[in-house]
mmCIF file of C-alpha atoms in Angstrom:
data_model
loop_
_atom_site.group_PDB
_atom_site.id
_atom_site.type_symbol
_atom_site.label_atom_id
_atom_site.label_comp_id
_atom_site.label_asym_id
_atom_site.label_seq_id
_atom_site.Cartn_x
_atom_site.Cartn_y
_atom_site.Cartn_z
ATOM 1 C CA MET A 1 -21.693 24.927 13.194
ATOM 2 C CA SER A 2 -18.213 26.276 12.489
ATOM 3 C CA ILE A 3 -15.037 26.549 14.675
ATOM 4 C CA LYS A 4 -12.720 29.543 14.370
ATOM 5 C CA LEU A 5 -9.021 28.721 14.278
ATOM 6 C CA SER A 6 -7.936 32.488 14.136
ATOM 7 C CA GLU A 7 -9.601 35.835 13.956
ATOM 8 C CA ASN A 8 -8.094 39.166 14.505
ATOM 9 C CA GLY A 9 -4.462 38.359 13.446
ATOM 10 C CA LYS A 10 -4.525 35.468 16.636
ATOM 11 C CA CYS A 11 -4.266 31.954 16.855
ATOM 12 C CA LEU A 12 -6.701 30.433 18.597
ATOM 13 C CA PHE A 13 -5.749 27.017 18.682
ATOM 14 C CA ALA A 14 -2.305 25.465 19.339
ATOM 15 C CA ILE A 15 -0.996 22.284 17.409
ATOM 16 C CA ALA A 16 0.273 19.794 20.009
ATOM 17 C CA ALA A 17 1.694 16.152 19.171
ATOM 18 C CA SER A 18 0.724 13.583 21.085
ATOM 19 C CA GLU A 19 3.219 11.873 23.850
ATOM 20 C CA ARG A 20 3.473 9.145 22.228
ATOM 21 C CA ALA A 21 3.744 10.312 18.645
ATOM 22 C CA SER A 22 5.300 7.768 15.695
ATOM 23 C CA ALA A 23 7.938 9.793 12.545
ATOM 24 C CA SER A 24 4.990 9.852 10.972
ATOM 25 C CA GLU A 25 2.363 12.208 13.235
ATOM 26 C CA ILE A 26 5.556 14.157 14.349
ATOM 27 C CA HIS A 27 5.653 15.391 10.108
ATOM 28 C CA ALA A 28 1.553 15.468 10.267
ATOM 29 C CA ALA A 29 1.624 17.851 13.332
ATOM 30 C CA GLU A 30 4.688 19.427 10.820
ATOM 31 C CA GLN A 31 2.293 19.578 8.253
ATOM 32 C CA LEU A 32 -0.470 20.801 9.898
ATOM 33 C CA LYS A 33 1.415 23.869 10.618
ATOM 34 C CA THR A 34 2.766 24.509 7.477
ATOM 35 C CA TYR A 35 -0.630 24.914 6.090
ATOM 36 C CA LEU A 36 -2.419 26.675 8.559
ATOM 37 C CA ASP A 37 0.323 29.151 8.413
ATOM 38 C CA LYS A 38 0.050 29.464 4.662
ATOM 39 C CA ILE A 39 -3.468 29.839 5.055
ATOM 40 C CA THR A 40 -3.425 32.410 7.556
ATOM 41 C CA SER A 41 -0.156 34.309 7.065
ATOM 42 C CA LEU A 42 -0.054 33.525 11.301
ATOM 43 C CA ASP A 43 2.473 31.393 13.434
ATOM 44 C CA PHE A 44 0.692 28.626 14.884
ATOM 45 C CA PRO A 45 2.146 27.701 17.617
ATOM 46 C CA VAL A 46 3.494 24.135 18.465
ATOM 47 C CA GLY A 47 3.521 22.170 22.358
ATOM 48 C CA ASP A 48 3.173 25.161 24.808
ATOM 49 C CA ARG A 49 -0.135 26.292 24.506
ATOM 50 C CA GLU A 50 -0.455 30.244 25.660
ATOM 51 C CA PRO A 51 -3.193 31.586 27.649
ATOM 52 C CA GLY A 52 -6.766 31.040 26.426
ATOM 53 C CA GLN A 53 -5.814 28.775 23.178
ATOM 54 C CA LYS A 54 -7.520 25.411 22.230
ATOM 55 C CA PRO A 55 -6.051 22.457 21.369
ATOM 56 C CA ILE A 56 -5.326 21.027 18.242
ATOM 57 C CA ILE A 57 -4.107 17.494 18.884
ATOM 58 C CA VAL A 58 -2.354 14.842 16.659
ATOM 59 C CA GLY A 59 -2.252 11.588 17.281
ATOM 60 C CA TRP A 60 -3.808 9.343 19.966
ATOM 61 C CA GLY A 61 -2.601 9.671 23.757
ATOM 62 C CA ALA A 62 -3.620 10.032 26.881
ATOM 63 C CA GLU A 63 -4.539 14.006 26.266
ATOM 64 C CA ALA A 64 -6.700 13.212 23.752
ATOM 65 C CA GLU A 65 -8.589 10.124 25.552
ATOM 66 C CA LYS A 66 -9.510 12.131 28.741
ATOM 67 C CA LEU A 67 -11.155 14.780 26.289
ATOM 68 C CA THR A 68 -12.977 12.650 23.820
ATOM 69 C CA GLY A 69 -12.845 8.878 25.827
ATOM 70 C CA ASP A 70 -12.232 6.067 23.223
ATOM 71 C CA LEU A 71 -12.990 7.108 19.473
ATOM 72 C CA GLY A 72 -12.245 3.619 18.368
ATOM 73 C CA VAL A 73 -8.992 4.667 16.541
ATOM 74 C CA ASP A 74 -7.442 1.143 17.371
ATOM 75 C CA ALA A 75 -10.150 -0.537 15.129
ATOM 76 C CA LEU A 76 -9.052 1.734 12.470
ATOM 77 C CA GLY A 77 -6.023 0.348 11.503
ATOM 78 C CA ASP A 78 -2.876 1.640 9.477
ATOM 79 C CA GLU A 79 -4.101 3.986 7.784
ATOM 80 C CA GLY A 80 -7.734 4.585 8.798
ATOM 81 C CA PHE A 81 -8.144 7.625 11.073
ATOM 82 C CA ALA A 82 -10.490 10.038 13.181
ATOM 83 C CA ILE A 83 -11.167 13.840 13.060
ATOM 84 C CA LYS A 84 -13.589 15.087 15.715
ATOM 85 C CA SER A 85 -13.768 18.979 16.538
ATOM 86 C CA THR A 86 -15.352 20.833 18.775
ATOM 87 C CA GLN A 87 -15.176 24.677 20.149
ATOM 88 C CA ASP A 88 -12.945 23.552 22.934
ATOM 89 C CA TYR A 89 -10.466 20.603 20.894
ATOM 90 C CA ILE A 90 -9.845 19.225 17.511
ATOM 91 C CA ILE A 91 -8.979 15.828 17.645
ATOM 92 C CA ILE A 92 -6.920 14.504 14.170
ATOM 93 C CA ALA A 93 -5.600 10.472 15.511
ATOM 94 C CA GLY A 94 -5.673 6.786 13.385
ATOM 95 C CA GLY A 95 -3.140 4.272 12.643
ATOM 96 C CA ARG A 96 0.690 5.623 13.397
ATOM 97 C CA LEU A 97 1.857 4.223 10.405
ATOM 98 C CA ARG A 98 -0.370 6.870 7.844
ATOM 99 C CA GLY A 99 -3.430 7.209 9.417
ATOM 100 C CA THR A 100 -2.867 10.490 11.618
ATOM 101 C CA LEU A 101 -1.135 12.156 8.417
ATOM 102 C CA TYR A 102 -3.708 11.002 6.174
ATOM 103 C CA GLY A 103 -6.110 12.195 8.819
ATOM 104 C CA ILE A 104 -4.236 15.617 8.951
ATOM 105 C CA TYR A 105 -4.894 16.396 4.758
ATOM 106 C CA GLU A 106 -8.485 15.007 4.884
ATOM 107 C CA PHE A 107 -8.899 18.036 7.938
ATOM 108 C CA LEU A 108 -6.850 20.434 5.196
ATOM 109 C CA GLU A 109 -8.935 19.399 2.563
ATOM 110 C CA ARG A 110 -11.654 20.200 4.110
ATOM 111 C CA LEU A 111 -10.406 23.923 4.663
ATOM 112 C CA GLY A 112 -10.130 24.465 0.541
ATOM 113 C CA CYS A 113 -6.933 23.137 -0.211
ATOM 114 C CA ARG A 114 -5.668 20.917 -2.357
ATOM 115 C CA PHE A 115 -2.961 18.749 -3.279
ATOM 116 C CA PHE A 116 -2.818 18.884 -7.354
ATOM 117 C CA THR A 117 0.376 18.037 -8.272
ATOM 118 C CA PRO A 118 3.668 17.954 -6.548
ATOM 119 C CA GLN A 119 4.473 21.711 -7.372
ATOM 120 C CA CYS A 120 0.769 22.321 -8.121
ATOM 121 C CA GLU A 121 -1.500 22.979 -4.760
ATOM 122 C CA LEU A 122 -4.251 25.171 -4.058
ATOM 123 C CA VAL A 123 -3.926 26.309 -0.890
ATOM 124 C CA PRO A 124 -6.551 29.290 0.614
ATOM 125 C CA SER A 125 -6.115 32.724 1.800
ATOM 126 C CA ALA A 126 -8.092 33.539 4.962
ATOM 127 C CA CYS A 127 -7.015 35.734 7.814
ATOM 128 C CA ASP A 128 -9.856 34.406 9.746
ATOM 129 C CA LEU A 129 -10.082 31.027 9.699
ATOM 130 C CA SER A 130 -13.031 28.345 10.687
ATOM 131 C CA ALA A 131 -13.496 24.954 10.512
ATOM 132 C CA PRO A 132 -16.596 23.171 9.738
ATOM 133 C CA ALA A 133 -17.280 20.802 13.186
ATOM 134 C CA MET A 134 -16.314 17.310 11.864
ATOM 135 C CA ASP A 135 -16.974 14.080 14.128
ATOM 136 C CA ILE A 136 -16.026 11.494 10.619
ATOM 137 C CA LYS A 137 -14.094 8.252 10.837
ATOM 138 C CA GLN A 138 -12.073 7.136 7.480
ATOM 139 C CA LYS A 139 -10.242 3.263 7.079
ATOM 140 C CA PRO A 140 -9.470 2.566 3.124
ATOM 141 C CA LEU A 141 -11.844 -0.508 1.978
ATOM 142 C CA LEU A 142 -8.612 -1.428 -0.375
ATOM 143 C CA GLU A 143 -5.260 -2.121 1.796
ATOM 144 C CA TYR A 144 -3.170 -1.529 -1.537
ATOM 145 C CA ARG A 145 -3.634 1.371 -3.497
ATOM 146 C CA ASP A 146 -0.522 2.097 -5.983
ATOM 147 C CA HIS A 147 -0.301 4.775 -9.657
ATOM 148 C CA HIS A 148 2.095 3.690 -11.717
ATOM 149 C CA TYR A 149 3.132 7.319 -12.094
ATOM 150 C CA ARG A 150 6.292 9.093 -11.839
ATOM 151 C CA PHE A 151 5.396 11.781 -9.624
ATOM 152 C CA TYR A 152 4.577 9.518 -6.613
ATOM 153 C CA PHE A 153 7.819 7.591 -7.013
ATOM 154 C CA GLU A 154 10.091 10.792 -6.852
ATOM 155 C CA TYR A 155 7.757 12.537 -3.958
ATOM 156 C CA PRO A 156 6.702 11.238 -1.391
ATOM 157 C CA ASP A 157 4.581 13.659 0.362
ATOM 158 C CA PHE A 158 3.123 13.959 -2.566
ATOM 159 C CA ALA A 159 2.226 10.008 -2.665
ATOM 160 C CA VAL A 160 1.110 10.512 0.725
ATOM 161 C CA LYS A 161 -1.035 13.191 -0.189
ATOM 162 C CA SER A 162 -2.790 11.441 -2.332
ATOM 163 C CA ARG A 163 -2.706 8.122 -0.048
ATOM 164 C CA VAL A 164 -0.954 6.066 -2.650
ATOM 165 C CA ASN A 165 0.975 3.365 -0.549
ATOM 166 C CA GLY A 166 2.529 0.441 -2.708
ATOM 167 C CA HIS A 167 5.674 -0.330 -3.958
ATOM 168 C CA ASN A 168 7.207 1.889 -5.996
ATOM 169 C CA CYS A 169 6.417 4.939 -3.797
ATOM 170 C CA LYS A 170 9.345 4.834 -1.603
ATOM 171 C CA MET A 171 8.268 7.038 1.463
ATOM 172 C CA GLY A 172 9.815 7.094 4.284
ATOM 173 C CA ALA A 173 9.586 7.013 7.943
ATOM 174 C CA ALA A 174 7.864 10.324 7.953
ATOM 175 C CA GLN A 175 5.399 9.604 5.863
ATOM 176 C CA GLY A 176 4.943 6.294 7.695
ATOM 177 C CA GLY A 177 6.645 3.771 4.764
ATOM 178 C CA HIS A 178 4.819 1.977 2.242
ATOM 179 C CA ILE A 179 3.491 -1.558 1.319
ATOM 180 C CA PRO A 180 6.503 -3.324 -0.160
ATOM 181 C CA TYR A 181 6.660 -6.141 -2.647
ATOM 182 C CA ALA A 182 8.707 -9.094 -2.741
ATOM 183 C CA TYR A 183 9.793 -9.201 -5.575
ATOM 184 C CA PHE A 184 6.765 -7.451 -8.180
ATOM 185 C CA VAL A 185 5.636 -9.082 -10.879
ATOM 186 C CA HIS A 186 7.136 -11.332 -13.533
ATOM 187 C CA SER A 187 8.659 -13.475 -11.058
ATOM 188 C CA PHE A 188 9.416 -16.790 -12.458
ATOM 189 C CA ASN A 189 12.463 -16.201 -13.435
ATOM 190 C CA ALA A 190 13.955 -14.351 -10.581
ATOM 191 C CA LEU A 191 12.566 -17.982 -8.167
ATOM 192 C CA MET A 192 13.334 -20.465 -11.188
ATOM 193 C CA PRO A 193 16.591 -18.776 -12.760
ATOM 194 C CA PRO A 194 16.523 -20.726 -16.614
ATOM 195 C CA GLU A 195 20.786 -20.230 -16.250
ATOM 196 C CA LYS A 196 20.733 -22.240 -12.463
ATOM 197 C CA TYR A 197 18.214 -25.060 -13.234
ATOM 198 C CA TYR A 198 17.621 -25.597 -17.485
ATOM 199 C CA ASP A 199 20.827 -28.108 -18.638
ATOM 200 C CA SER A 200 20.092 -29.954 -15.321
ATOM 201 C CA HIS A 201 16.263 -30.123 -15.488
ATOM 202 C CA PRO A 202 14.578 -28.516 -18.937
ATOM 203 C CA GLU A 203 11.573 -30.237 -17.695
ATOM 204 C CA TYR A 204 11.124 -27.830 -15.081
ATOM 205 C CA PHE A 205 10.958 -25.454 -17.805
ATOM 206 C CA SER A 206 7.694 -24.835 -20.353
ATOM 207 C CA LEU A 207 7.309 -26.961 -22.739
ATOM 208 C CA VAL A 208 6.095 -25.050 -26.352
ATOM 209 C CA ASP A 209 5.390 -26.809 -29.853
ATOM 210 C CA GLY A 210 7.647 -29.966 -27.956
ATOM 211 C CA LYS A 211 10.732 -28.594 -26.593
ATOM 212 C CA ARG A 212 11.418 -27.262 -23.058
ATOM 213 C CA LEU A 213 12.411 -23.521 -23.469
ATOM 214 C CA LYS A 214 15.781 -21.924 -21.968
ATOM 215 C CA ASP A 215 15.299 -18.676 -23.644
ATOM 216 C CA LEU A 216 12.174 -16.934 -22.658
ATOM 217 C CA PRO A 217 10.125 -19.602 -20.612
ATOM 218 C CA GLN A 218 7.885 -19.971 -18.564
ATOM 219 C CA LEU A 219 7.532 -22.941 -15.479
ATOM 220 C CA CYS A 220 5.897 -25.917 -16.140
ATOM 221 C CA LEU A 221 3.216 -25.463 -13.670
ATOM 222 C CA THR A 222 2.386 -29.171 -12.300
ATOM 223 C CA ASN A 223 5.929 -30.544 -12.017
ATOM 224 C CA PRO A 224 5.746 -31.286 -8.139
ATOM 225 C CA ASP A 225 9.854 -29.993 -8.288
ATOM 226 C CA VAL A 226 9.170 -26.737 -9.507
ATOM 227 C CA LEU A 227 6.320 -26.612 -6.722
ATOM 228 C CA ALA A 228 8.705 -27.723 -3.890
ATOM 229 C CA ILE A 229 11.877 -25.218 -5.711
ATOM 230 C CA VAL A 230 9.279 -22.210 -5.723
ATOM 231 C CA VAL A 231 7.806 -22.902 -2.546
ATOM 232 C CA GLU A 232 11.186 -23.005 -0.387
ATOM 233 C CA GLN A 233 12.493 -19.440 -2.828
ATOM 234 C CA VAL A 234 9.150 -17.600 -1.754
ATOM 235 C CA LYS A 235 9.577 -18.932 2.237
ATOM 236 C CA ALA A 236 13.448 -17.756 2.299
ATOM 237 C CA LYS A 237 13.334 -14.817 0.646
ATOM 238 C CA LEU A 238 9.979 -13.733 2.968
ATOM 239 C CA ARG A 239 12.919 -14.680 5.628
ATOM 240 C CA SER A 240 14.634 -11.897 3.746
ATOM 241 C CA MET A 241 12.271 -8.849 3.835
ATOM 242 C CA PRO A 242 10.628 -9.577 6.836
ATOM 243 C CA GLU A 243 8.592 -6.136 6.589
ATOM 244 C CA ALA A 244 7.144 -7.743 3.364
ATOM 245 C CA ARG A 245 3.314 -8.502 3.145
ATOM 246 C CA ILE A 246 3.097 -9.503 -0.486
ATOM 247 C CA ILE A 247 5.077 -11.585 -2.693
ATOM 248 C CA SER A 248 4.347 -11.895 -6.353
ATOM 249 C CA VAL A 249 4.751 -15.197 -7.874
ATOM 250 C CA SER A 250 4.285 -14.462 -11.504
ATOM 251 C CA GLN A 251 4.585 -15.553 -14.804
ATOM 252 C CA ASN A 252 7.461 -13.483 -17.249
ATOM 253 C CA ASP A 253 6.646 -10.969 -19.350
ATOM 254 C CA TRP A 254 5.847 -13.219 -22.371
ATOM 255 C CA ASP A 255 3.407 -15.966 -23.666
ATOM 256 C CA ASN A 256 5.149 -19.295 -23.970
ATOM 257 C CA HIS A 257 2.611 -21.151 -21.774
ATOM 258 C CA CYS A 258 3.513 -24.475 -20.620
ATOM 259 C CA ASP A 259 1.511 -26.980 -22.902
ATOM 260 C CA CYS A 260 2.755 -30.491 -21.310
ATOM 261 C CA ASP A 261 -0.115 -33.236 -20.611
ATOM 262 C CA GLY A 262 -0.325 -31.933 -16.977
ATOM 263 C CA CYS A 263 -0.249 -28.089 -17.493
ATOM 264 C CA ARG A 264 -2.852 -28.701 -20.962
ATOM 265 C CA ALA A 265 -4.908 -30.856 -18.993
ATOM 266 C CA ILE A 266 -5.756 -28.326 -16.575
ATOM 267 C CA ASP A 267 -5.646 -25.404 -18.660
ATOM 268 C CA GLU A 268 -8.289 -27.286 -21.104
ATOM 269 C CA ARG A 269 -10.698 -28.511 -17.870
ATOM 270 C CA GLU A 270 -11.012 -25.047 -16.693
ATOM 271 C CA GLY A 271 -11.438 -23.009 -20.319
ATOM 272 C CA ALA A 272 -8.466 -20.865 -20.127
ATOM 273 C CA ARG A 273 -4.515 -20.970 -19.323
ATOM 274 C CA SER A 274 -5.008 -19.344 -15.988
ATOM 275 C CA GLY A 275 -6.321 -22.697 -14.822
ATOM 276 C CA SER A 276 -2.800 -24.361 -14.465
ATOM 277 C CA LEU A 277 -1.401 -20.557 -12.941
ATOM 278 C CA ILE A 278 -4.299 -20.337 -10.181
ATOM 279 C CA ALA A 279 -3.546 -24.348 -9.552
ATOM 280 C CA PHE A 280 -0.100 -23.727 -8.718
ATOM 281 C CA ILE A 281 -0.406 -20.213 -6.829
ATOM 282 C CA ASN A 282 -2.753 -22.165 -4.493
ATOM 283 C CA ALA A 283 -0.550 -24.541 -3.639
ATOM 284 C CA VAL A 284 2.335 -22.339 -3.355
ATOM 285 C CA ALA A 285 -0.266 -20.410 -0.694
ATOM 286 C CA GLU A 286 -1.040 -23.159 0.744
ATOM 287 C CA ALA A 287 2.715 -24.242 1.452
ATOM 288 C CA VAL A 288 3.987 -20.891 2.464
ATOM 289 C CA GLU A 289 0.461 -19.915 4.642
ATOM 290 C CA PRO A 290 1.554 -21.829 8.255
ATOM 291 C CA GLU A 291 4.438 -20.105 8.395
ATOM 292 C CA PHE A 292 3.820 -16.446 6.780
ATOM 293 C CA PRO A 293 -0.216 -16.172 7.666
ATOM 294 C CA ASP A 294 -0.161 -12.840 7.474
ATOM 295 C CA VAL A 295 1.594 -12.457 3.877
ATOM 296 C CA VAL A 296 -0.267 -12.520 0.683
ATOM 297 C CA ILE A 297 0.669 -14.366 -2.661
ATOM 298 C CA ASP A 298 0.645 -12.385 -5.384
ATOM 299 C CA THR A 299 0.245 -13.041 -9.563
ATOM 300 C CA LEU A 300 -1.008 -11.661 -12.655
ATOM 301 C CA ALA A 301 -4.019 -11.928 -14.610
ATOM 302 C CA TYR A 302 -2.126 -10.932 -17.886
ATOM 303 C CA GLN A 303 -2.166 -11.595 -21.577
ATOM 304 C CA GLN A 304 -2.481 -15.497 -21.949
ATOM 305 C CA THR A 305 -3.833 -15.962 -18.211
ATOM 306 C CA ARG A 306 -6.696 -12.971 -18.272
ATOM 307 C CA PRO A 307 -10.007 -15.239 -19.037
ATOM 308 C CA ALA A 308 -10.954 -16.698 -15.236
ATOM 309 C CA PRO A 309 -10.977 -20.567 -14.647
ATOM 310 C CA LYS A 310 -14.220 -21.920 -14.768
ATOM 311 C CA THR A 311 -13.866 -23.766 -11.444
ATOM 312 C CA LEU A 312 -10.503 -23.033 -9.681
ATOM 313 C CA ARG A 313 -10.954 -20.237 -7.236
ATOM 314 C CA PRO A 314 -7.976 -18.273 -5.472
ATOM 315 C CA ARG A 315 -7.186 -19.117 -2.114
ATOM 316 C CA HIS A 316 -8.203 -16.674 0.646
ATOM 317 C CA ASN A 317 -4.192 -15.277 1.057
ATOM 318 C CA VAL A 318 -3.706 -15.407 -2.946
ATOM 319 C CA CYS A 319 -4.529 -11.922 -4.683
ATOM 320 C CA VAL A 320 -4.564 -11.829 -8.326
ATOM 321 C CA ARG A 321 -3.521 -8.674 -9.781
#
């Protein structure tokens, strides 16, 4: 069954943003109009409907609930969405951050639109436009999705069309924002700068060939003072960035792992250099969790720490990137 959106040069539907629409849902309604107008060369109305026009409701609110009852939108989180289309109405609604906006792009893709690059899109042409009947729900399996590609950094609309939401994709309120890191990988020196700590406490830094390093160091991951300082630094950073839900506590961008007795004992027991790292990150995560129960402590499987430890496992609030 198909649903006619336009016929004989007339718009059969009008776009209506929810009465409690967020900034990204308002943008979603604008994007829907932009592409429906391009496809049909018509002027789809937004807001007031002419007699006989049916609603495309963007975002969840009283009108959508009156038409359908409970679609279960609240259970879809920030980024999930539902699309329900009938001959009498179309509802596209989801999480108020990015969910409804993702739903709009899903709807447009089902009309034949494709978003290849910021400057290359496929928009079909159809004076008489029909949409397929839909009764779908989607919720991302992966909370954090990133791509180290400059188009996503420089063009926030393209990032959200691609459902990318990571640290480097600086989407504004209209695109529903993004998931920011507090720090972003290779953070040991930021957490414990050698120029601040080394002269008075060289034991805080990695022991390599019998010498504690000031240049290109890692941390001594079994020193209890290092753990205490890093925990307080992590808490301070998270207090200064209340929007952050993930913080990187991760090795610097070189090897020079610590070979002191304590670190070496864990690594040998676990059969991997990641042993002392995971033990340390787990301890940080346990100490931080009471104040920040929804924050994930992120670390790296990188260079010397790529092999997994034999027995140690990341805590539930630790993510290995």
